[in-house]
PDB file of C-alpha atoms in Angstrom:
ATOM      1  CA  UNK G 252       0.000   0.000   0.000  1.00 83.00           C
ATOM      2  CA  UNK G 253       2.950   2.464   1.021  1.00 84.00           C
ATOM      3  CA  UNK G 254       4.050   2.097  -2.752  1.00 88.00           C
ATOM      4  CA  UNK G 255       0.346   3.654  -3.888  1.00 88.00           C
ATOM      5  CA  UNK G 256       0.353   5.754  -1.867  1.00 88.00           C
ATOM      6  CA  UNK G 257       3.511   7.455  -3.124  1.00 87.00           C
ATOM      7  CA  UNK G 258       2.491   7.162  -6.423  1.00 87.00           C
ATOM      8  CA  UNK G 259       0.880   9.791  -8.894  1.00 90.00           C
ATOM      9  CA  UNK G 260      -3.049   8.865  -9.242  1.00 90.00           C
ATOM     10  CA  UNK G 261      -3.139   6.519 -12.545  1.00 92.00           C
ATOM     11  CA  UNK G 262      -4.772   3.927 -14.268  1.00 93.00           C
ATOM     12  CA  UNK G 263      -4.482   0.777 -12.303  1.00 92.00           C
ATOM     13  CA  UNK G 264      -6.205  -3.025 -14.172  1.00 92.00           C
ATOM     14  CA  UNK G 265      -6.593  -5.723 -11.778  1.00 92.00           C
ATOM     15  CA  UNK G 266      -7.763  -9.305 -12.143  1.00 90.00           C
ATOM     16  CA  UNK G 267     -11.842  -9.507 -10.768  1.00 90.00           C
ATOM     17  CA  UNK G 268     -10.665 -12.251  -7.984  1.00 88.00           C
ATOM     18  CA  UNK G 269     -10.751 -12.741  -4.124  1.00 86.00           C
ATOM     19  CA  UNK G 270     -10.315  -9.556  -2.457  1.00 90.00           C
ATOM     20  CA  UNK G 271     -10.040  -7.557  -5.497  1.00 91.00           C
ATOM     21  CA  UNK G 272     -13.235  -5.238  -4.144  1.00 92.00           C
ATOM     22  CA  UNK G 273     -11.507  -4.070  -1.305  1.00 93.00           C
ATOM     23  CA  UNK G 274      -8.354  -3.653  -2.730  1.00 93.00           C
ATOM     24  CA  UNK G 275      -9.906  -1.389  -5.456  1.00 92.00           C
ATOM     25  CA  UNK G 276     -12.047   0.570  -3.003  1.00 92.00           C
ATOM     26  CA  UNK G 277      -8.101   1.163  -0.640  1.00 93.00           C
ATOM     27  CA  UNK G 278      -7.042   2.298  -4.149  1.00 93.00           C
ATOM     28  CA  UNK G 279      -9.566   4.520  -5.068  1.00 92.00           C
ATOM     29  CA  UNK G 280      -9.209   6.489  -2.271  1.00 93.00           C
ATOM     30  CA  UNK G 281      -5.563   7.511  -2.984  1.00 92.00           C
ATOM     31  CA  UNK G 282      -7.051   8.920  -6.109  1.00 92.00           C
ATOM     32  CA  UNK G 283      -6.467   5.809  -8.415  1.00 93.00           C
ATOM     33  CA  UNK G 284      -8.245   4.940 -11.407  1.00 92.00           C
ATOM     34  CA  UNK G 285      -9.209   1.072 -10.434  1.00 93.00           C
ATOM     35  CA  UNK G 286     -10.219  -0.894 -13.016  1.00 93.00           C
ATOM     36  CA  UNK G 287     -11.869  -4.863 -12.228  1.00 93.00           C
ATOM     37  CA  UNK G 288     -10.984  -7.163 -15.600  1.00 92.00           C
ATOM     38  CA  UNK G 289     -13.049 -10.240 -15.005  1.00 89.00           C
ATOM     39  CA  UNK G 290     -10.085 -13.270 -15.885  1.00 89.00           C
ATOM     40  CA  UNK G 291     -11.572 -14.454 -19.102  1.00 88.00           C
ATOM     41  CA  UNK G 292     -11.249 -11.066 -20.563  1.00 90.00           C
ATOM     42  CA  UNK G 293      -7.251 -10.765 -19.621  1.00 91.00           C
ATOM     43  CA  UNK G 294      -6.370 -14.756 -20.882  1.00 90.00           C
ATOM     44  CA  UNK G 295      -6.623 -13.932 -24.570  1.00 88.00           C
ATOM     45  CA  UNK G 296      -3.866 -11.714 -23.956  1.00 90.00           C
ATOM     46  CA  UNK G 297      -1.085 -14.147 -22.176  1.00 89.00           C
ATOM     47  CA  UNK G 298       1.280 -14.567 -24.507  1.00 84.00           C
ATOM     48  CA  UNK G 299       3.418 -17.306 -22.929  1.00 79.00           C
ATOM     49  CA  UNK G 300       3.136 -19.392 -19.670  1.00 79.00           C
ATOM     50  CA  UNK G 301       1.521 -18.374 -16.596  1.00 80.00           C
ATOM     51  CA  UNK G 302       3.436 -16.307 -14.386  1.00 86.00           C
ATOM     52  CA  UNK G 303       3.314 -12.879 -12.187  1.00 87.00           C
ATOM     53  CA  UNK G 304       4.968 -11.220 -14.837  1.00 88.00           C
ATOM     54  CA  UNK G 305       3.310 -12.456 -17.790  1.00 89.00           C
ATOM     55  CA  UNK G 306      -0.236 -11.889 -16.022  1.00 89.00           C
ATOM     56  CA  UNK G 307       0.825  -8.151 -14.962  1.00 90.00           C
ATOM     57  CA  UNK G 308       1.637  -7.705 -19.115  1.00 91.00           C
ATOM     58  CA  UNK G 309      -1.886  -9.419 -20.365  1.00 92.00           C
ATOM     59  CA  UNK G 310      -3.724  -7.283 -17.230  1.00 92.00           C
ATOM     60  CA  UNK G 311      -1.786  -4.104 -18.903  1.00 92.00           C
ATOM     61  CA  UNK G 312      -2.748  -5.022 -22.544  1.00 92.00           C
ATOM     62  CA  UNK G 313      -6.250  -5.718 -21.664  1.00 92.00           C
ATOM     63  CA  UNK G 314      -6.710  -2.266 -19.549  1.00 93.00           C
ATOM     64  CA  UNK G 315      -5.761  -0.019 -22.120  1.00 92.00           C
ATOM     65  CA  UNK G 316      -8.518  -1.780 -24.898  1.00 92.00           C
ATOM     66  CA  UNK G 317     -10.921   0.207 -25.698  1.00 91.00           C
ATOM     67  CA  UNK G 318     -13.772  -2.234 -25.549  1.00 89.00           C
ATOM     68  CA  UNK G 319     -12.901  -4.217 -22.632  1.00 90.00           C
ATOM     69  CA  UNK G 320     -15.873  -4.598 -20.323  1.00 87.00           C
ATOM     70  CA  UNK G 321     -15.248  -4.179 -16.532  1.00 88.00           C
ATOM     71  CA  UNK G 322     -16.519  -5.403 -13.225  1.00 86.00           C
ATOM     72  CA  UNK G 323     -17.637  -2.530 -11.010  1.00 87.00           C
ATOM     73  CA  UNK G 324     -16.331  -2.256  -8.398  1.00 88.00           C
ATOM     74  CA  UNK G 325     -18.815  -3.572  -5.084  1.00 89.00           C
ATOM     75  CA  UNK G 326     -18.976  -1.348  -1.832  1.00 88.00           C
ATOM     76  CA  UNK G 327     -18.444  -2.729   1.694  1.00 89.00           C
ATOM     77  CA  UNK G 328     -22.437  -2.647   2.193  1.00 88.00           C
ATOM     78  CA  UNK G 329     -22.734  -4.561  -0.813  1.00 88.00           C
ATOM     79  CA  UNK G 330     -20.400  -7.174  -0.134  1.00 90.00           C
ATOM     80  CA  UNK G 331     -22.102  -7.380   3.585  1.00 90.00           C
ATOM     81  CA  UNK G 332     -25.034  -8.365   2.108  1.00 90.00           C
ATOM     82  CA  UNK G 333     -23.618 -10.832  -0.279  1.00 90.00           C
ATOM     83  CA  UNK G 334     -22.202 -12.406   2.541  1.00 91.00           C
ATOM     84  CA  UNK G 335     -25.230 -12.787   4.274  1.00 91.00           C
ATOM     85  CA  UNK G 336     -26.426 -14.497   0.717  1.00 91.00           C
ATOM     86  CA  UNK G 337     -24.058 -16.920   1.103  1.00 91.00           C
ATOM     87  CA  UNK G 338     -24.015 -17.616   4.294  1.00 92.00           C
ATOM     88  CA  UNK G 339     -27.779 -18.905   3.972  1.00 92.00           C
ATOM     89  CA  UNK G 340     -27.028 -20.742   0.814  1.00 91.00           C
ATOM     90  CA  UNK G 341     -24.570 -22.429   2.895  1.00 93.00           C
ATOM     91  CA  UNK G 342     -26.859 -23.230   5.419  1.00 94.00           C
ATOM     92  CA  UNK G 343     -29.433 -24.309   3.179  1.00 94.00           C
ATOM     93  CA  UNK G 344     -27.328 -26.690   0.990  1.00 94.00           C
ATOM     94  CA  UNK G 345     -26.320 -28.353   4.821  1.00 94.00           C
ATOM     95  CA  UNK G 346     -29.690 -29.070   5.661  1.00 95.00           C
ATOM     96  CA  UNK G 347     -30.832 -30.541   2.631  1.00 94.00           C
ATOM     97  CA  UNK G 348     -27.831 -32.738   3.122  1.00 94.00           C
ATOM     98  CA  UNK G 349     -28.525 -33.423   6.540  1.00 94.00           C
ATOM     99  CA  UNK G 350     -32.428 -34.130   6.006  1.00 94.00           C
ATOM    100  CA  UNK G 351     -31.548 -35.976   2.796  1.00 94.00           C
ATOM    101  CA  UNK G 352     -29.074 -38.022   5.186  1.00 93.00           C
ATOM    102  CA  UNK G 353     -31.626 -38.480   8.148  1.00 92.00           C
ATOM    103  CA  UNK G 354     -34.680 -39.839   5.074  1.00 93.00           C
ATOM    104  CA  UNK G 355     -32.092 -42.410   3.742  1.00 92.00           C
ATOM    105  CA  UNK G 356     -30.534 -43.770   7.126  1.00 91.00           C
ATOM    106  CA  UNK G 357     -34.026 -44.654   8.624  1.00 91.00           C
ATOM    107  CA  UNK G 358     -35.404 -45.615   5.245  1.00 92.00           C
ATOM    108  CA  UNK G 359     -33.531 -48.985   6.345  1.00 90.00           C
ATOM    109  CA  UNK G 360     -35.085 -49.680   8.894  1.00 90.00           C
ATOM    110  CA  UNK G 361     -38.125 -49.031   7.356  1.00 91.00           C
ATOM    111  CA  UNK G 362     -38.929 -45.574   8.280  1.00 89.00           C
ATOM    112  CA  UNK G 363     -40.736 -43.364   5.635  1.00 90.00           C
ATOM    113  CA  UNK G 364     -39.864 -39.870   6.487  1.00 91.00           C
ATOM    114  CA  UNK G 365     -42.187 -37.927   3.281  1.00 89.00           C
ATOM    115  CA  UNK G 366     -40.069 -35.884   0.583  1.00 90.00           C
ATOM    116  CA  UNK G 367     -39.191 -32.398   1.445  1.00 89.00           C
ATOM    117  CA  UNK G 368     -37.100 -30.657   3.799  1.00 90.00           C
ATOM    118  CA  UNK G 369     -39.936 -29.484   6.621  1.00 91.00           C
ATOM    119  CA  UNK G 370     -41.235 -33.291   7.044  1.00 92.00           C
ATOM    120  CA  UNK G 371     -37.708 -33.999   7.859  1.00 93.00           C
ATOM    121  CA  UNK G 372     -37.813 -31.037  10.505  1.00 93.00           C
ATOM    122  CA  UNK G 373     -40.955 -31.664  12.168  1.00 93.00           C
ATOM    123  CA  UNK G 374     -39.950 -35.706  12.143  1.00 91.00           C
ATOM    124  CA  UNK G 375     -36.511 -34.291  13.799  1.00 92.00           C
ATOM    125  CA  UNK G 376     -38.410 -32.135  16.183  1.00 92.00           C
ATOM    126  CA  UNK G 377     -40.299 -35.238  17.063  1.00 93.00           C
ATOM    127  CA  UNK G 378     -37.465 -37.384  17.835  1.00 89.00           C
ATOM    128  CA  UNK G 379     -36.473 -34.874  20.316  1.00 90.00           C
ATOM    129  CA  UNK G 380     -39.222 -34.383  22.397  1.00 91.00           C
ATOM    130  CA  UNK G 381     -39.629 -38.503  22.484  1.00 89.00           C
ATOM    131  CA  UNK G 382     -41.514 -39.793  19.556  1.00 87.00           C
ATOM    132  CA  UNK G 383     -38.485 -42.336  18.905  1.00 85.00           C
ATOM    133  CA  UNK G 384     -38.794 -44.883  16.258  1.00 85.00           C
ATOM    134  CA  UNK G 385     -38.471 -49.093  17.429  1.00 86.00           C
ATOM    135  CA  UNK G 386     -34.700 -48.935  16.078  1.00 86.00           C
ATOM    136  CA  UNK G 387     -31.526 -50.677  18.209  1.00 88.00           C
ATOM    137  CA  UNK G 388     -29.923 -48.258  20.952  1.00 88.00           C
ATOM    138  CA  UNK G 389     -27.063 -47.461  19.023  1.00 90.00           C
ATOM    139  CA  UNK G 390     -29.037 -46.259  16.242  1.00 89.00           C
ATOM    140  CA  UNK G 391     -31.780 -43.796  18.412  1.00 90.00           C
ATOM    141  CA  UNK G 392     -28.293 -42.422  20.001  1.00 92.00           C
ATOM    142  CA  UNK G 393     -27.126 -41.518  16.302  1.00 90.00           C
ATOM    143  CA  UNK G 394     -30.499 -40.134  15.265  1.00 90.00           C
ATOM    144  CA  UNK G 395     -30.794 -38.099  18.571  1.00 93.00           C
ATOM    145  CA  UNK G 396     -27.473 -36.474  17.329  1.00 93.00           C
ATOM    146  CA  UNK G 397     -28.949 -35.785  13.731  1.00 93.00           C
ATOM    147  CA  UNK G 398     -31.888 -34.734  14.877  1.00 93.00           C
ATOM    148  CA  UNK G 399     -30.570 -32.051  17.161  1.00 94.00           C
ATOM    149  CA  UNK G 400     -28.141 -31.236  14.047  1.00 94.00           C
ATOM    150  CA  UNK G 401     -30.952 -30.579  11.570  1.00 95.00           C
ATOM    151  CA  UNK G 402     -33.480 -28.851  14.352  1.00 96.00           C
ATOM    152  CA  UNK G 403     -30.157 -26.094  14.915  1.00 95.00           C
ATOM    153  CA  UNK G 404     -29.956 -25.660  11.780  1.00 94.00           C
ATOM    154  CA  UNK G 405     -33.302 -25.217  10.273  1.00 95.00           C
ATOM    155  CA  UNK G 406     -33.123 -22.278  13.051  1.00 95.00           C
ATOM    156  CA  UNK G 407     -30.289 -20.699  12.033  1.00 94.00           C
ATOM    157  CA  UNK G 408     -31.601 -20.862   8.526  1.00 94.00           C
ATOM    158  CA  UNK G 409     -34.728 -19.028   9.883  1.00 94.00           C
ATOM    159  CA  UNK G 410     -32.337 -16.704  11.592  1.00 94.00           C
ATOM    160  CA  UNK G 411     -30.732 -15.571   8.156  1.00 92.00           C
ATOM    161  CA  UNK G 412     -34.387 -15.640   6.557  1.00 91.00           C
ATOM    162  CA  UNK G 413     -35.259 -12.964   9.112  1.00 91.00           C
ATOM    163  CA  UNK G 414     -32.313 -10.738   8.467  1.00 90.00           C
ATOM    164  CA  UNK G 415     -32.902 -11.155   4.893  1.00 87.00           C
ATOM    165  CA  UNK G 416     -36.017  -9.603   5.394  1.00 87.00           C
ATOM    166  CA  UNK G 417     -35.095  -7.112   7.512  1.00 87.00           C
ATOM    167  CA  UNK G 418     -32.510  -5.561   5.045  1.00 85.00           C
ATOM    168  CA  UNK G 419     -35.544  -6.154   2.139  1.00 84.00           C
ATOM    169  CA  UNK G 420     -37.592  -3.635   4.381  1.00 86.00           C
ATOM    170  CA  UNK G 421     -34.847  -0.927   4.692  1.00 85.00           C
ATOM    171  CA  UNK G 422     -33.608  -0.902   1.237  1.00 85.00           C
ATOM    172  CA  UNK G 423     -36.230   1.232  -1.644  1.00 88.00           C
ATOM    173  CA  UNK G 424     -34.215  -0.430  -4.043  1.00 88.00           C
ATOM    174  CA  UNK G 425     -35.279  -4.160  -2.857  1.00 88.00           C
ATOM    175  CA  UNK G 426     -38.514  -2.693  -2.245  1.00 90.00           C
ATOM    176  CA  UNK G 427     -39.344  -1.309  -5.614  1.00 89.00           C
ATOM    177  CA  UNK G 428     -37.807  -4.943  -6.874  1.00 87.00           C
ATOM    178  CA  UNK G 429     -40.592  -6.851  -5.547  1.00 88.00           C
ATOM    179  CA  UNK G 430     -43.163  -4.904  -6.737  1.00 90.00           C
ATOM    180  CA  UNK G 431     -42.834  -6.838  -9.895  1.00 89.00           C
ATOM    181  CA  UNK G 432     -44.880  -9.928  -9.959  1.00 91.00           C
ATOM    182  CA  UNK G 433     -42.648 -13.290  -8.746  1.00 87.00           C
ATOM    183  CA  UNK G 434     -39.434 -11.439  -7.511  1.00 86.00           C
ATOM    184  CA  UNK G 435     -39.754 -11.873  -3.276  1.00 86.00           C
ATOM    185  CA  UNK G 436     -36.814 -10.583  -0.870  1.00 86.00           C
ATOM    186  CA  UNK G 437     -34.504 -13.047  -1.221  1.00 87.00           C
ATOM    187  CA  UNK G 438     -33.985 -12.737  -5.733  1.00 86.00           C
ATOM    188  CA  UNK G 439     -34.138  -8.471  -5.018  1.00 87.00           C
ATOM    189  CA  UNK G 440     -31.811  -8.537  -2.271  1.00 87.00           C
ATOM    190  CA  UNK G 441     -29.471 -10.684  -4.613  1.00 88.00           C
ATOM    191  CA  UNK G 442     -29.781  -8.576  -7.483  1.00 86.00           C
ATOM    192  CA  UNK G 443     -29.510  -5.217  -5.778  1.00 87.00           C
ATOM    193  CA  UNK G 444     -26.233  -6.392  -3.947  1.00 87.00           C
ATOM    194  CA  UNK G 445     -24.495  -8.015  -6.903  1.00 85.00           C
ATOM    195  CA  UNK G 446     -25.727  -5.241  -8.981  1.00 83.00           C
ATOM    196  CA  UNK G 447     -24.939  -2.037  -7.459  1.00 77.00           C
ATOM    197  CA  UNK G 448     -25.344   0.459  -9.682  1.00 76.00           C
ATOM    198  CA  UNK G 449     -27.828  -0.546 -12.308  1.00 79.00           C
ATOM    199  CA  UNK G 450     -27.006   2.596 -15.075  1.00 79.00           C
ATOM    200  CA  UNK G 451     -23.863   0.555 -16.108  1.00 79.00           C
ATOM    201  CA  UNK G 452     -25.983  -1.427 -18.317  1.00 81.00           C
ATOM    202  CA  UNK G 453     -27.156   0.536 -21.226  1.00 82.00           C
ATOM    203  CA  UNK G 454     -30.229  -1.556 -21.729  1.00 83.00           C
ATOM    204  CA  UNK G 455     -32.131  -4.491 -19.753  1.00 80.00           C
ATOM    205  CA  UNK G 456     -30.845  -6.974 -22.502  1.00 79.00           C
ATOM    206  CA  UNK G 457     -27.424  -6.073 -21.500  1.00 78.00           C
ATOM    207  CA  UNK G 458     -28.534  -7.315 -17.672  1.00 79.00           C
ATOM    208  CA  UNK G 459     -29.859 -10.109 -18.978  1.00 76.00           C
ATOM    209  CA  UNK G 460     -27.013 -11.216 -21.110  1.00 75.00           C
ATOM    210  CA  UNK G 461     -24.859 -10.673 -17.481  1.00 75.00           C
ATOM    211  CA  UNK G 462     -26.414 -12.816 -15.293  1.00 74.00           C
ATOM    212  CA  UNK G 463     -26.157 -15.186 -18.010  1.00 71.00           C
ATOM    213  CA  UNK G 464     -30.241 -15.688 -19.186  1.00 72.00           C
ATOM    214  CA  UNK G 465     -29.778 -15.179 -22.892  1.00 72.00           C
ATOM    215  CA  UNK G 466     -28.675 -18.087 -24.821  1.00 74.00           C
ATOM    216  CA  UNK G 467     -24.884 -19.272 -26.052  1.00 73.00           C
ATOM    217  CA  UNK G 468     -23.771 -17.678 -29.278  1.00 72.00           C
ATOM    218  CA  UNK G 469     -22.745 -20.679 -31.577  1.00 73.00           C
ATOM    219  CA  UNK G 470     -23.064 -18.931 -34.876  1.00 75.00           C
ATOM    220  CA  UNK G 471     -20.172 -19.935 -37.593  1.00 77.00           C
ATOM    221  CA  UNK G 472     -20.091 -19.946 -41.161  1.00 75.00           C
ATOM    222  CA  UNK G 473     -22.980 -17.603 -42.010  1.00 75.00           C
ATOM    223  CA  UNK G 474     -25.405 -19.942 -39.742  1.00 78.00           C
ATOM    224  CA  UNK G 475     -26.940 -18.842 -37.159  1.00 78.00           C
ATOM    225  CA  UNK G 476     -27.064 -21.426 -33.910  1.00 77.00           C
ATOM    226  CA  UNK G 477     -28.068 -20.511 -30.286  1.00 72.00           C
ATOM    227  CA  UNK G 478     -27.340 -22.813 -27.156  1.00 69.00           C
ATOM    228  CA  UNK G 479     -29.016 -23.226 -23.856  1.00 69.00           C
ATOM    229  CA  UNK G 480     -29.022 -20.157 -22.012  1.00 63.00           C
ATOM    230  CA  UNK G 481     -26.256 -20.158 -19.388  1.00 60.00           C
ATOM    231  CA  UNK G 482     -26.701 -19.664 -15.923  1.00 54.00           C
ATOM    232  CA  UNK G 483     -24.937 -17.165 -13.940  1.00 51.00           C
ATOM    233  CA  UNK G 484     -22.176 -19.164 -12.208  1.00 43.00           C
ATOM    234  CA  UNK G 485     -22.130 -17.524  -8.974  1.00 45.00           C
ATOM    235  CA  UNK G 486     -23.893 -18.688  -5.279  1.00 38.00           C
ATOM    236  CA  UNK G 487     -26.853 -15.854  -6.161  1.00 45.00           C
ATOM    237  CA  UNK G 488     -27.656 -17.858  -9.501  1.00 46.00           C
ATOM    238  CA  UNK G 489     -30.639 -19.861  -7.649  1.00 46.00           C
ATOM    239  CA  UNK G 490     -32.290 -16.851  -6.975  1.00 46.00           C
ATOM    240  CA  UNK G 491     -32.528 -15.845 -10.594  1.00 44.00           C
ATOM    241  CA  UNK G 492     -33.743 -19.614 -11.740  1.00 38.00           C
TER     242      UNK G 492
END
């Protein structure tokens, strides 16, 4: 940072990777022009092998081209909320495990738990509170211990539902998102953290083609071919689907 800071305010390109938000908002506020590449756009211009110096070259070539596309860069509120994102998708993806776990273990012994993860819950909830299946010790021990598992975390997961929306409520942006029909807290809290500022898409198809919902160019040879529409590979791309 001490070398930044003694330098003249300039164009700096960096690589759209871990940390790279923070480190351009630091830079920005020496006066820095900070500029996120996402790493796709800098590969076509590595000339030889990977290495520091070789990327710092390709991240210079690609900077400077005027019709590179940028990431912008995300504030510190932005990235809270992001992180609250995936800290429930986290949480979610566990418990499916864990109920998906609990619905296979005691389907041999016979014991039908329905699909879907609040049957699981509730049958957890049961367990606890002594409605214990006709299984050996050893077993009730290890679903006492799954049971208590899933029942924490299906409240922690209401615990980040409840946040979630919290923030929807004090945000006008999220609010005036889920005005339109089908988009709840969770898909406008996604797209208003990820987003940020909206005006640096010219259009709503240039949105659309960002998150990834238009289909795959696979034109050649004067023939025009379109592939599946590819989804945005990032933990909010549930939200959107």
């Amino acid at each position: 940072m001490q070398f930044f800071t003694n330098l003249e305010p300039c164009l700096i390109g960096m690589e759209a990777c871990g940390s790279s938000h923070y480190w351009a908002r630091e830079l920005s506020k020496l006066g820095h022009d900070v500029r996120l590449i996402p790493a796709n756009y800098v590969k076509p211009y590595v000339k030889r092998g990977k290495s520091d110096a070789n990327d710092a070259e390709a991240i210079c070539e690609a900077v400077t081209r005027p019709t590179m596309r940028f990431v912008a860069p995300k504030s510190g509120e932005q990235q809270a909320v992001l992180f609250l994102h995936r800290a429930r998708d986290l949480i979610v993806r566990q418990r499916t495990q864990l109920s998906n776990m609990l619905r296979s273990l005691l389907a041999e012994f016979g014991v039908i738990i329905p699909q879907g993860t609040g049957t699981a819950v509730k049958y957890a909830k049961g367990v606890l509170e002594g409605e214990k299946p006709a299984l050996p010790e050893f077993a009730i021990d290890v679903l006492s211990q799954l049971s208590h598992q899933l029942v924490a975390m299906h409240l922690r997961f209401r615990w980040y539902e409840m946040r979630m929306r919290l923030h929807s409520k004090l945000d006008k942006r999220v609010m005036l998102l889920r005005t339109i029909p089908g988009v709840g807290p969770v898909t406008a809290s996604a797209i208003v953290a990820t987003v940020g500022d909206a005006k640096q898409f010219k259009n709503g198809r240039q949105f659309a083609a960002w998150i990834g919902l238009t289909p795959l160019n696979l034109s050649s040879g004067g023939k025009e071919r379109l592939g599946g529409s590819r989804k945005w590979a990032t933990v909010t791309s549930d939200v959107f689907w």
